mmCIF file with all atom_site columns, C-alpha atoms in Angstrom:
data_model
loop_
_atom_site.group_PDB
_atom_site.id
_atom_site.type_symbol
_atom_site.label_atom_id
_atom_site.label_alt_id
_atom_site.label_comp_id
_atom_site.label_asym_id
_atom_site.label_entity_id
_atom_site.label_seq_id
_atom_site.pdbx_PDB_ins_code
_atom_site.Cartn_x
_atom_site.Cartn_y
_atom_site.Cartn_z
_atom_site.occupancy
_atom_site.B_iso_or_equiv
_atom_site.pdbx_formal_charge
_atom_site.auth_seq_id
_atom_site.auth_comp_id
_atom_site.auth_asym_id
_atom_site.auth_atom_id
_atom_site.pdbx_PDB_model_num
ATOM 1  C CA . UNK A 1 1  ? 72.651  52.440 133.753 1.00 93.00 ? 79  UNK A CA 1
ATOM 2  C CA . UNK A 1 2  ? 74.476  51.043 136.713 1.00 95.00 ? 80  UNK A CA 1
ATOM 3  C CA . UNK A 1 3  ? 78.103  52.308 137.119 1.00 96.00 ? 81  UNK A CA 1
ATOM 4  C CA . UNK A 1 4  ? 81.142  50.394 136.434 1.00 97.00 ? 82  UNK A CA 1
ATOM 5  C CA . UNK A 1 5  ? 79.206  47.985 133.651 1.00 97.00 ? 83  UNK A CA 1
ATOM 6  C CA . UNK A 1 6  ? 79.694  47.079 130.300 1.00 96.00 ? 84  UNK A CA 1
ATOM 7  C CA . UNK A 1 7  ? 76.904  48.784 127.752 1.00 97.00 ? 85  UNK A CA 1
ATOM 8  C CA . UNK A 1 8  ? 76.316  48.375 124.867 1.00 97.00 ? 86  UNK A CA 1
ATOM 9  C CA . UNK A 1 9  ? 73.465  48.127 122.004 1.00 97.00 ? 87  UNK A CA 1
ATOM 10 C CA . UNK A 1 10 ? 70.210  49.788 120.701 1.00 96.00 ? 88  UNK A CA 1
ATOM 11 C CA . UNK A 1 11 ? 68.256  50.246 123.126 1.00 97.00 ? 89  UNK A CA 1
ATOM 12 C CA . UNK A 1 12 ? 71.155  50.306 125.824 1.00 97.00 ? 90  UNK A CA 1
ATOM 13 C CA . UNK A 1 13 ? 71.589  47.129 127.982 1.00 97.00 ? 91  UNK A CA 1
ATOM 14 C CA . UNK A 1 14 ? 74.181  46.748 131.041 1.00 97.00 ? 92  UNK A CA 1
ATOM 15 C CA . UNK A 1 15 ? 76.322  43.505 129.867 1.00 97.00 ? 93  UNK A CA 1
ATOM 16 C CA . UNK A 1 16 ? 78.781  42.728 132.615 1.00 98.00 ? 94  UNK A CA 1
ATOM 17 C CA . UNK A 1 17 ? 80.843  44.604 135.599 1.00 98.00 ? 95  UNK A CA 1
ATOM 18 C CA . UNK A 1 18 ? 84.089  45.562 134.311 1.00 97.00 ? 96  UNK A CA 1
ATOM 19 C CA . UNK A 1 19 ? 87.123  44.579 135.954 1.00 97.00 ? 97  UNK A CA 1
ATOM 20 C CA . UNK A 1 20 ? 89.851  46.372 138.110 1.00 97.00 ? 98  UNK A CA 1
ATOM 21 C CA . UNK A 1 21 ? 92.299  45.956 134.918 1.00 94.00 ? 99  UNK A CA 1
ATOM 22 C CA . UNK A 1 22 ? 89.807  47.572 132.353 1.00 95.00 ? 100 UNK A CA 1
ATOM 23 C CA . UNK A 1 23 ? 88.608  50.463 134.770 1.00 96.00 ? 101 UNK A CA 1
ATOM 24 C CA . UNK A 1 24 ? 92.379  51.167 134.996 1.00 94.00 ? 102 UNK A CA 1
ATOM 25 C CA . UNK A 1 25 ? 93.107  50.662 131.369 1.00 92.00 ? 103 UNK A CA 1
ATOM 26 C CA . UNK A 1 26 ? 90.249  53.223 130.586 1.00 93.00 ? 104 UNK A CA 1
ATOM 27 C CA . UNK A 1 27 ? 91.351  55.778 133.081 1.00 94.00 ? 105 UNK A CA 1
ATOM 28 C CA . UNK A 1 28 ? 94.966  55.620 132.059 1.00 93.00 ? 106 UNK A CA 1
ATOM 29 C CA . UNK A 1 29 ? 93.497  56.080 127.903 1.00 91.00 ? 107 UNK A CA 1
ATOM 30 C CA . UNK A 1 30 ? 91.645  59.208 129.328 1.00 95.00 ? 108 UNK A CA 1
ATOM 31 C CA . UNK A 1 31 ? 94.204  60.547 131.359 1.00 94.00 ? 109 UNK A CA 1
ATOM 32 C CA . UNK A 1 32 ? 97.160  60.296 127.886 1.00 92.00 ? 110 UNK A CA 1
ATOM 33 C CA . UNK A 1 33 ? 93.764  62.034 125.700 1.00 93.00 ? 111 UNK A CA 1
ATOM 34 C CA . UNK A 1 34 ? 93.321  64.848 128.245 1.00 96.00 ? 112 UNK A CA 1
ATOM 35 C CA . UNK A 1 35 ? 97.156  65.369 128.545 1.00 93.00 ? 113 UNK A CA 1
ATOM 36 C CA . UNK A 1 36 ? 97.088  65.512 124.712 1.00 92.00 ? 114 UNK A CA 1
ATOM 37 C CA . UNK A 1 37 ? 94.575  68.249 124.708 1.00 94.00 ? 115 UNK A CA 1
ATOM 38 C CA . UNK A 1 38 ? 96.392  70.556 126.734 1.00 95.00 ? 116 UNK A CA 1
ATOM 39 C CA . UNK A 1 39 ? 99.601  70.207 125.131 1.00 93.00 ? 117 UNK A CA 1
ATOM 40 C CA . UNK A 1 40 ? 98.052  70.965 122.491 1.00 94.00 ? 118 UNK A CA 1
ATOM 41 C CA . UNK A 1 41 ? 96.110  73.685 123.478 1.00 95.00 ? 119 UNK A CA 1
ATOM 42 C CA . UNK A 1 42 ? 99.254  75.350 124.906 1.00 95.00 ? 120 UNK A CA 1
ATOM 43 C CA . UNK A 1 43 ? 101.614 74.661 121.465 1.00 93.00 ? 121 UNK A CA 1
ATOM 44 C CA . UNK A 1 44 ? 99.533  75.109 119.001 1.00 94.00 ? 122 UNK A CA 1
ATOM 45 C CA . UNK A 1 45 ? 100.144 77.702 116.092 1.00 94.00 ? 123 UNK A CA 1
ATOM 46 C CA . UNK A 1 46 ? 99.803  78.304 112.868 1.00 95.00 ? 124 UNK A CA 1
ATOM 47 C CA . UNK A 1 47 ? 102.883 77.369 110.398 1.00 93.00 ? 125 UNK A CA 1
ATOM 48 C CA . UNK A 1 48 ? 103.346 77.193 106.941 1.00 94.00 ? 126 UNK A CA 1
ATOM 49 C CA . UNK A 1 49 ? 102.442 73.300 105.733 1.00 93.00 ? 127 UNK A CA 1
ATOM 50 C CA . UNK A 1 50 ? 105.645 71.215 104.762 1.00 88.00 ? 128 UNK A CA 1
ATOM 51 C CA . UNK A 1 51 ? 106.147 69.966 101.352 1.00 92.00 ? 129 UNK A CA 1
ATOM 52 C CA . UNK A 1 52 ? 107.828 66.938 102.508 1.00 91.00 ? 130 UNK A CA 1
ATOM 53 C CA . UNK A 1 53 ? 108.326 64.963 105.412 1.00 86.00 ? 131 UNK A CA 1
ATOM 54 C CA . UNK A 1 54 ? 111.226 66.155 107.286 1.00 88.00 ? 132 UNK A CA 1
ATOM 55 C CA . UNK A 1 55 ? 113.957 64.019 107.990 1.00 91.00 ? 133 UNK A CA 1
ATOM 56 C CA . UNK A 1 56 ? 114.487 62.802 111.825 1.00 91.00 ? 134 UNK A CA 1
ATOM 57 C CA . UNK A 1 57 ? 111.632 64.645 112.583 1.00 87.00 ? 135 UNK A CA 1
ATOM 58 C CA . UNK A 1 58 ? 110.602 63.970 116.378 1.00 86.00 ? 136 UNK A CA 1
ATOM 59 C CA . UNK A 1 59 ? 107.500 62.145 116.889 1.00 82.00 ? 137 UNK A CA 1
ATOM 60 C CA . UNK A 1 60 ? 105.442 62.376 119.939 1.00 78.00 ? 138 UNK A CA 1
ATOM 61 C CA . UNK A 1 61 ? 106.149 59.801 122.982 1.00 79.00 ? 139 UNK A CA 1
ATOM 62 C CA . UNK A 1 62 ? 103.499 58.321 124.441 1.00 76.00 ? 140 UNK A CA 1
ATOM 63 C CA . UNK A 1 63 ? 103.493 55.904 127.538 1.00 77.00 ? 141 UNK A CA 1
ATOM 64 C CA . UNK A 1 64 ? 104.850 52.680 125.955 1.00 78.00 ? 142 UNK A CA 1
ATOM 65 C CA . UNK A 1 65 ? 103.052 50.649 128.884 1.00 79.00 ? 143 UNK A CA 1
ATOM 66 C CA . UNK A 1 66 ? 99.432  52.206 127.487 1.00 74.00 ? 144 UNK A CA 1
ATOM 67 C CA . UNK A 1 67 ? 98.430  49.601 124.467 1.00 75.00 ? 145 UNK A CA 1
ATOM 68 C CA . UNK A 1 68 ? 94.933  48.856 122.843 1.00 75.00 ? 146 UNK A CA 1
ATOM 69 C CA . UNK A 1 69 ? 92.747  46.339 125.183 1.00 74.00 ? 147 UNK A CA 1
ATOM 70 C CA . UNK A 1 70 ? 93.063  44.057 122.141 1.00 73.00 ? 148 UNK A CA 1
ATOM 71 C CA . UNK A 1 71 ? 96.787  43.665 122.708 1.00 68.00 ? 149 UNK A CA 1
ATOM 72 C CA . UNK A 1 72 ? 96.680  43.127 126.212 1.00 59.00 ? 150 UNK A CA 1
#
């Protein structure tokens, strides 16, 4: 399959070049997973499970610029 191209379907078929903005977009989605994995990788341990949801707890932050392709 070329590179750079839309594919989809059964058997595979190249549907379109993809633009500038969704190359970035899907760099920028692989770039907050891979950062996920390693802070996870280097914080992870086990606990004992919480019988309720702590209040205030801290949620992770994610870059607020990085939305679904649907919303953009």
């Amino acid at each position: 399959m070329p590179a750079n191209h839309l594919i989809i379907g059964s058997p595979a078929k190249a549907i379109r070049t993809l633009s500038e903005q969704e190359l970035a977009w899907k760099k920028q989605g692989t770039r907050e997973y891979q950062a996920l994995v390693e802070r996870c990788k280097q914080t992870l341990h086990q606990v004992e499970p919480l019988r309720e949801v702590e209040a205030g707890r801290k949620r992770l932050a994610f870059d607020e610029n990085l939305r679904p392709k649907a919303a953009t």
